[in-house]
C-alpha cells in the first residue's frame, strides 16, 4: 500500500510530494529448503508472488526469511503446504515494527534511543569535528549519484598508529549499522573505560557511518526496506539501484550476484560502476598511505556473523585465514561476554553463502589488508531489519567490546 505524504528533503532544501511505501499486513516467513526442487520452486515464484528475500538459506536444510504482501499470502502458504515445506511465521505485520522504529517526537541532536536520519548524522559529525579538532579529521570521499556527500571521520590521537577502516550502511535498510558505529565513534572520543581508551589512543580509525547515502535517505523518506543504491539500472527506469557490496573490482560478477537490474543483488553494469564504490576505492588508494590499514570492516545486519574471505569459493581458503579466524574469535568472545550474544565466524562461502565483488574481498586481494571482514550485527532473524530503537545501545555496547577484543587478538599475532 502506498500513502502520499509531503516530505522535506533537507539536504537540498526542496519540498517534494512523494509516496511513502507502507508494509501494512506484510508478513515474514521462515521457510526451510530441504532439496533442490524446493529451491527452484521458490525462485520460480519470486516475481509472481512478490517474494522479497530478507535472508537466504545458506545450504539445503537451512531456512530463508521471506516477506510478501497480504494479497499473496494465502497462495504462498498453499504452495508451501502442497510441496511439503517446513515453515513458520516470524513477523505478522511488518509495518507495526517500522512504526516502532520511527519516534513519535524526533530528537534531532545525536543520541542513541532512536534511529537518526542522514541529516542528523551529518549535523553530529559537524559537532564532533568542531569539538575535537585535534582528534577528529573529517574527510569526504566524493558525492553519491544524487549528489549527497559521502562523509567520514578519521579519529587519531597521535601519529604513527596502525589503522582500522570501517564502512557502514552500504545496504540502506540496515539502520542498526550506522546507529552502532556512531555510538562507537562517541566512545572513542570520550572513552569511559581503560580498554576503549587504549584502542582509541593507539589505533587510528577511519569510519564512514553511511556509505550508501542516497539509499539510506530513501529508506528514511520513502521505502523503509530499500537495500540498493539509487543509480538507475535499466533504460526503462523500472529498476533502480546496484547492490554496492557486489560492485567492487575483484572477481566482479563471478558468483553470488545477478545481472538482472531488478534483482536485489544486481552487481551493476560493470565493476565500480557506482560512484559510491569507485570513490571509496580511490580514497583508500590515494589518501591513505599504503600499508597503514591493518583491518577492514564492512558493517552489516543481520545474522550475527564475522565473515572473512573467501566469498567466491568454499574449496580453498586465503593464506592468512588462520590469522583472520584468530582475530574473529577475539571479537566474538569479547562481544559474547557483554550480553551472551553469539556470533559465528568463518569464511563467507563456508559460513553464509558464496559472494564476489564485495568490499572485504577487494580489501584482501587488491589492497593486501590481512584482516578483512563483513560483520553482520543482530539479530538472528526474529525482527531482522526492523530492530526496535531500544536495541541500539545494547548492540552498540557489545560491538564496542567486540572491537576491544578484536584489537587485542590482532596484537597477539602482530597484525597491529
Coordinates of C-alpha atoms in Angstrom, one line a residue:
X1 CA 0.0 0.0 0.0
X2 CA 1.2 3.5 -0.8
X3 CA 0.4 6.6 1.2
X4 CA 1.1 10.0 -0.2
X5 CA 2.8 12.4 2.2
X6 CA 4.8 15.7 1.9
X7 CA 8.4 15.3 2.7
X8 CA 11.1 18.0 3.2
X9 CA 14.3 16.8 1.7
X10 CA 16.7 18.7 4.0
X11 CA 19.8 18.1 2.1
X12 CA 18.6 20.0 -0.9
X13 CA 16.1 22.3 0.8
X14 CA 13.3 21.1 -1.5
X15 CA 9.7 20.2 -0.6
X16 CA 8.8 17.1 -2.6
X17 CA 5.5 15.3 -2.7
X18 CA 6.3 11.6 -2.7
X19 CA 4.6 8.3 -2.0
X20 CA 5.8 6.6 1.1
X21 CA 5.7 2.8 0.9
X22 CA 3.9 1.1 3.7
X23 CA 4.0 -2.6 4.7
X24 CA 0.7 -3.0 6.4
X25 CA 0.0 -6.7 7.0
X26 CA 3.1 -7.8 5.1
X27 CA 4.4 -10.9 6.7
X28 CA 7.8 -12.5 7.0
X29 CA 8.0 -16.3 6.9
X30 CA 10.9 -18.5 7.8
X31 CA 11.0 -21.3 5.2
X32 CA 13.2 -24.3 5.3
X33 CA 14.6 -25.5 2.0
X34 CA 15.3 -29.2 2.0
X35 CA 16.1 -30.0 -1.6
X36 CA 16.9 -28.5 -5.0
X37 CA 13.3 -28.9 -6.2
X38 CA 12.0 -26.7 -3.3
X39 CA 14.8 -24.2 -4.0
X40 CA 13.9 -23.9 -7.7
X41 CA 10.2 -23.7 -6.9
X42 CA 10.7 -20.7 -4.6
X43 CA 12.9 -19.0 -7.2
X44 CA 10.3 -19.5 -9.9
X45 CA 7.6 -17.9 -7.8
X46 CA 9.6 -14.8 -6.7
X47 CA 8.1 -12.4 -9.2
X48 CA 4.6 -13.8 -9.4
X49 CA 4.1 -13.9 -5.6
X50 CA 6.1 -10.7 -5.0
X51 CA 8.5 -12.5 -2.7
X52 CA 11.2 -10.4 -1.0
X53 CA 14.1 -12.2 0.5
X54 CA 15.4 -10.8 3.8
X55 CA 17.9 -13.6 4.3
X56 CA 18.6 -16.6 2.0
X57 CA 19.3 -20.2 3.1
X58 CA 23.0 -20.9 3.1
X59 CA 22.7 -24.6 2.3
X60 CA 20.0 -27.2 1.7
X61 CA 18.3 -28.0 5.0
X62 CA 18.5 -24.4 6.2
X63 CA 16.0 -21.6 6.1
X64 CA 15.2 -18.4 4.3
X65 CA 13.4 -15.3 5.6
X66 CA 10.8 -14.2 3.0
X67 CA 8.5 -11.2 3.1
X68 CA 5.4 -10.8 0.9
X69 CA 2.3 -8.6 0.7
X70 CA -1.1 -9.7 2.1
X71 CA -2.8 -10.4 -1.2
X72 CA -0.3 -13.3 -2.0
X73 CA 0.0 -14.9 1.4
X74 CA -2.8 -17.4 1.1
X75 CA -1.4 -18.6 -2.2
X76 CA 2.1 -18.7 -0.7
X77 CA 1.0 -20.8 2.3
X78 CA -0.8 -23.2 0.0
X79 CA 2.3 -23.6 -2.1
X80 CA 4.4 -24.3 1.0
X81 CA 1.9 -26.8 2.3
X82 CA 1.4 -28.6 -1.0
X83 CA 5.1 -29.0 -1.6
X84 CA 5.9 -30.1 2.0
X85 CA 7.9 -27.1 3.1
X86 CA 8.6 -26.7 6.8
X87 CA 7.8 -23.0 7.7
X88 CA 6.7 -20.7 10.4
X89 CA 5.6 -17.1 10.6
X90 CA 8.2 -14.8 12.0
X91 CA 6.6 -11.3 11.7
X92 CA 2.9 -10.9 11.4
X93 CA 2.8 -7.2 10.4
X94 CA 6.0 -5.6 9.2
X95 CA 4.5 -2.1 9.4
X96 CA 4.0 -2.3 13.1
X97 CA 7.7 -2.7 13.6
X98 CA 8.6 0.0 11.2
X99 CA 6.2 2.4 13.1
X100 CA 8.0 1.4 16.3
X101 CA 11.3 2.4 14.7
X102 CA 10.1 5.9 14.0
X103 CA 9.9 8.2 17.0
X104 CA 6.6 10.0 17.7
X105 CA 8.7 13.1 18.6
X106 CA 12.1 13.4 17.0
X107 CA 15.2 14.3 18.9
X108 CA 17.4 15.9 16.3
X109 CA 20.5 16.1 18.5
X110 CA 22.5 12.9 18.4
X111 CA 21.7 10.2 21.0
X112 CA 21.1 6.5 20.7
X113 CA 17.5 6.0 21.7
X114 CA 16.2 6.5 18.1
X115 CA 17.4 5.9 14.6
X116 CA 18.7 9.1 13.1
X117 CA 18.4 10.5 9.6
X118 CA 21.3 11.3 7.3
X119 CA 20.9 15.0 8.0
X120 CA 21.0 14.4 11.8
X121 CA 24.1 12.2 11.5
X122 CA 25.8 14.8 9.3
X123 CA 24.9 17.6 11.8
X124 CA 26.5 15.5 14.6
X125 CA 29.7 15.0 12.5
X126 CA 29.9 18.8 12.3
X127 CA 29.6 19.0 16.1
X128 CA 32.4 16.5 16.8
X129 CA 34.7 18.0 14.2
X130 CA 34.3 21.4 15.9
X131 CA 34.5 19.9 19.5
X132 CA 37.5 17.6 19.0
X133 CA 39.7 19.3 16.2
X134 CA 42.9 17.7 17.5
X135 CA 41.4 14.2 17.3
X136 CA 38.8 14.2 14.5
X137 CA 39.8 14.8 10.9
X138 CA 36.8 15.0 8.6
X139 CA 37.0 13.6 5.1
X140 CA 34.6 13.2 2.1
X141 CA 35.3 10.5 -0.4
X142 CA 33.1 12.3 -3.0
X143 CA 29.4 12.6 -3.8
X144 CA 26.7 10.0 -4.4
X145 CA 24.8 9.6 -7.7
X146 CA 22.1 12.0 -6.4
X147 CA 24.8 14.5 -5.2
X148 CA 24.9 13.8 -1.5
X149 CA 28.4 14.0 0.1
X150 CA 29.8 10.7 1.5
X151 CA 31.4 11.8 4.7
X152 CA 33.7 10.1 7.1
X153 CA 36.0 10.8 10.0
X154 CA 39.5 9.8 10.9
X155 CA 40.0 9.6 14.7
X156 CA 43.6 9.8 15.6
X157 CA 45.2 10.7 18.9
X158 CA 48.8 10.5 17.7
X159 CA 50.9 10.0 14.6
X160 CA 52.2 6.6 13.5
X161 CA 49.3 4.5 14.6
X162 CA 48.1 1.5 12.6
X163 CA 44.6 1.9 11.2
X164 CA 41.2 0.2 11.0
X165 CA 38.9 1.2 8.2
X166 CA 35.1 0.7 8.7
X167 CA 32.4 1.4 6.1
X168 CA 28.8 1.2 7.4
X169 CA 25.3 1.2 5.9
X170 CA 26.4 0.1 2.4
X171 CA 22.9 -1.5 2.4
X172 CA 20.3 1.2 3.0
X173 CA 17.9 -0.7 5.2
X174 CA 20.4 -1.9 7.7
X175 CA 19.9 1.1 10.1
X176 CA 21.4 -0.6 13.1
X177 CA 24.8 -0.3 11.5
X178 CA 25.1 3.5 11.4
X179 CA 23.5 3.7 14.8
X180 CA 26.1 1.3 16.2
X181 CA 29.1 2.9 14.6
X182 CA 28.2 6.4 15.6
X183 CA 27.9 5.2 19.2
X184 CA 31.3 3.7 18.8
X185 CA 32.7 6.9 17.4
X186 CA 31.4 8.7 20.5
X187 CA 33.1 6.0 22.7
X188 CA 36.4 6.7 21.0
X189 CA 36.1 10.4 21.6
X190 CA 35.0 10.1 25.2
X191 CA 36.4 6.7 26.4
X192 CA 34.6 5.5 29.6
X193 CA 36.9 2.6 30.3
X194 CA 40.6 2.0 30.0
X195 CA 40.3 -0.7 27.3
X196 CA 38.4 1.6 25.0
X197 CA 40.8 4.4 25.8
X198 CA 43.7 2.2 24.7
X199 CA 42.2 1.3 21.3
X200 CA 41.2 5.0 20.8
X201 CA 44.7 6.3 21.5
X202 CA 46.8 3.6 19.9
X203 CA 44.8 2.8 16.7
X204 CA 43.7 5.2 14.0
X205 CA 40.0 4.7 13.0
X206 CA 38.8 5.7 9.5
X207 CA 35.0 5.5 9.7
X208 CA 32.3 6.2 7.1
X209 CA 29.0 6.0 9.0
X210 CA 26.7 5.9 5.9
X211 CA 28.4 4.8 2.6
X212 CA 25.1 4.5 0.7
X213 CA 23.8 8.0 1.4
X214 CA 21.2 8.0 -1.4
X215 CA 19.7 4.6 -0.4
X216 CA 19.8 5.5 3.3
X217 CA 18.0 8.8 2.8
X218 CA 15.4 7.0 0.5
X219 CA 14.9 4.3 3.2
X220 CA 14.0 7.0 5.7
X221 CA 11.9 9.2 3.4
X222 CA 10.2 6.7 1.1
X223 CA 10.8 3.0 1.3
X224 CA 12.0 1.7 4.7
X225 CA 13.3 -1.7 3.3
X226 CA 15.2 -0.3 0.4
X227 CA 18.6 -2.0 0.0
X228 CA 20.5 -0.8 -3.1
X229 CA 21.9 2.5 -4.4
X230 CA 19.7 4.9 -6.4
X231 CA 21.6 4.8 -9.7
X232 CA 19.1 3.9 -12.5
X233 CA 19.7 0.3 -13.5
X234 CA 18.0 -0.1 -16.9
X235 CA 16.8 2.2 -19.7
X236 CA 13.1 1.8 -18.9
X237 CA 13.6 3.3 -15.4
X238 CA 11.6 0.4 -13.9
X239 CA 14.6 -0.9 -11.9
X240 CA 16.7 1.3 -9.7
X241 CA 20.0 0.7 -7.9
X242 CA 23.0 -1.5 -7.5
X243 CA 23.9 -3.8 -4.6
X244 CA 27.0 -1.9 -3.7
X245 CA 28.5 -4.8 -1.9
X246 CA 28.7 -6.7 -5.2
X247 CA 30.2 -3.8 -7.1
X248 CA 33.9 -3.9 -6.1
X249 CA 36.5 -4.7 -8.7
X250 CA 37.6 -8.1 -7.6
X251 CA 36.1 -11.2 -9.2
X252 CA 33.1 -9.0 -10.1
X253 CA 30.0 -11.0 -11.1
X254 CA 31.8 -14.4 -10.6
X255 CA 29.2 -15.7 -8.1
X256 CA 26.5 -14.6 -5.6
X257 CA 25.5 -11.7 -7.8
X258 CA 22.9 -11.0 -10.6
X259 CA 23.0 -9.3 -13.9
X260 CA 19.2 -8.6 -13.7
X261 CA 18.8 -4.9 -12.8
X262 CA 15.7 -5.7 -10.9
X263 CA 17.5 -8.1 -8.6
X264 CA 18.3 -7.1 -5.0
X265 CA 21.8 -8.5 -5.6
X266 CA 22.3 -6.7 -9.0
X267 CA 26.1 -6.1 -9.3
X268 CA 25.8 -3.1 -11.6
X269 CA 26.7 -2.9 -15.3
X270 CA 30.4 -3.1 -14.5
X271 CA 32.8 -3.2 -11.6
X272 CA 32.8 0.2 -9.7
X273 CA 30.0 1.5 -11.9
X274 CA 28.5 3.3 -8.9
X275 CA 30.3 6.4 -7.6
X276 CA 30.0 5.3 -4.0
X277 CA 32.3 2.4 -4.7
X278 CA 34.7 3.9 -7.3
X279 CA 35.2 6.9 -4.9
X280 CA 35.7 4.7 -1.8
X281 CA 38.4 2.6 -3.5
X282 CA 40.0 5.8 -4.9
X283 CA 40.1 7.3 -1.5
X284 CA 41.8 4.3 0.1
X285 CA 44.2 4.1 -2.9
X286 CA 45.1 7.8 -3.0
X287 CA 44.5 9.3 0.5
X288 CA 45.7 6.6 3.0
X289 CA 49.4 5.6 2.9
X290 CA 49.9 2.1 1.6
X291 CA 50.1 -0.5 4.4
X292 CA 48.5 1.7 7.0
X293 CA 45.2 -0.1 7.1
X294 CA 45.5 -3.4 9.0
X295 CA 41.9 -4.3 9.4
X296 CA 39.0 -3.6 7.0
X297 CA 35.4 -3.9 8.2
X298 CA 32.1 -3.7 6.2
X299 CA 29.4 -3.4 8.8
X300 CA 26.0 -5.1 8.0
X301 CA 22.9 -6.7 9.5
X302 CA 21.6 -9.2 10.2
X303 CA 22.6 -12.7 11.3
X304 CA 25.4 -12.3 13.9
X305 CA 28.4 -13.3 11.8
X306 CA 32.0 -12.4 11.3
X307 CA 32.8 -13.3 7.7
X308 CA 36.2 -13.4 6.1
X309 CA 37.4 -14.2 2.6
X310 CA 37.0 -16.2 0.6
X311 CA 33.5 -15.4 -0.6
X312 CA 33.8 -16.8 -4.1
X313 CA 34.7 -20.4 -3.1
X314 CA 34.3 -22.9 -0.3
X315 CA 37.0 -25.1 -1.7
X316 CA 40.0 -23.0 -0.7
X317 CA 41.0 -20.5 2.0
X318 CA 43.2 -17.4 1.8
X319 CA 46.8 -17.6 3.0
X320 CA 46.0 -15.5 6.2
X321 CA 42.9 -17.4 7.1
X322 CA 44.3 -18.7 10.5
X323 CA 45.0 -15.1 11.4
X324 CA 41.6 -14.0 10.3
X325 CA 40.0 -16.6 12.5
X326 CA 42.1 -15.7 15.5
X327 CA 41.0 -12.1 15.3
X328 CA 37.4 -13.0 14.6
X329 CA 37.4 -15.2 17.7
X330 CA 38.8 -12.3 19.7
X331 CA 35.9 -10.1 18.5
X332 CA 33.2 -12.8 19.1
X333 CA 34.4 -13.9 22.5
X334 CA 34.7 -10.3 23.8
X335 CA 31.3 -9.4 22.4
X336 CA 29.7 -12.5 24.0
X337 CA 30.9 -11.5 27.5
X338 CA 28.6 -8.5 27.5
X339 CA 25.1 -10.0 26.9
X340 CA 25.8 -13.5 25.8
X341 CA 25.2 -12.8 22.1
X342 CA 26.7 -15.5 19.9
X343 CA 28.5 -14.6 16.7
X344 CA 29.5 -17.3 14.2
X345 CA 32.8 -16.8 12.4
X346 CA 34.3 -18.3 9.2
X347 CA 34.7 -17.6 5.6
X348 CA 31.7 -16.2 3.7
X349 CA 31.4 -19.2 1.4
X350 CA 31.6 -21.8 4.1
X351 CA 29.6 -20.0 6.7
X352 CA 26.9 -18.0 4.9
X353 CA 26.9 -18.1 1.1
X354 CA 29.1 -17.5 -1.9
X355 CA 29.6 -13.9 -3.0
X356 CA 32.1 -12.0 -5.1
X357 CA 32.7 -8.3 -5.8
X358 CA 32.4 -7.5 -2.1
X359 CA 34.4 -5.0 0.0
X360 CA 36.3 -7.4 2.1
X361 CA 37.4 -9.5 -0.9
X362 CA 38.7 -6.4 -2.6
X363 CA 40.5 -5.3 0.6
X364 CA 42.3 -8.6 1.0
X365 CA 43.0 -9.5 -2.6
X366 CA 43.7 -6.0 -4.0
X367 CA 44.9 -4.0 -1.0
X368 CA 46.7 -6.8 0.9
X369 CA 44.8 -6.0 4.1
X370 CA 45.3 -9.2 6.0
X371 CA 42.3 -8.9 8.3
X372 CA 39.1 -8.0 6.3
X373 CA 35.6 -8.8 7.5
X374 CA 31.9 -8.4 6.8
X375 CA 30.4 -8.2 10.2
X376 CA 26.6 -8.9 10.4
X377 CA 25.1 -7.5 13.6
X378 CA 22.0 -8.6 15.5
X379 CA 19.7 -10.4 15.3
X380 CA 19.3 -14.0 14.1
X381 CA 16.1 -13.1 12.2
X382 CA 13.4 -12.6 14.8
X383 CA 13.0 -9.0 13.7
X384 CA 15.8 -8.7 11.1
X385 CA 16.0 -5.2 9.6
X386 CA 13.3 -3.8 11.9
X387 CA 15.0 -4.0 15.3
X388 CA 13.4 -1.6 17.8
X389 CA 15.3 1.6 18.9
X390 CA 15.7 0.0 22.4
X391 CA 18.2 -2.4 20.9
X392 CA 20.6 0.3 19.6
X393 CA 22.5 0.8 22.9
X394 CA 22.8 -3.0 23.7
X395 CA 24.0 -3.8 20.2
X396 CA 26.5 -0.8 20.2
X397 CA 27.8 -1.7 23.6
X398 CA 28.5 -5.3 22.7
X399 CA 30.1 -4.3 19.4
X400 CA 32.4 -1.8 21.2
X401 CA 33.6 -4.6 23.4
X402 CA 34.0 -6.8 20.4
X403 CA 36.3 -4.2 18.8
X404 CA 38.3 -4.2 22.0
X405 CA 38.7 -7.9 21.8
X406 CA 39.5 -7.7 18.1
X407 CA 42.3 -5.3 18.6
X408 CA 43.7 -7.4 21.5
X409 CA 43.7 -10.5 19.3
X410 CA 45.3 -8.7 16.4
X411 CA 48.1 -7.6 18.7
X412 CA 48.7 -11.1 19.8
X413 CA 49.7 -12.1 16.3
X414 CA 51.5 -8.9 15.4
X415 CA 48.9 -7.6 13.0
X416 CA 48.8 -4.3 14.9

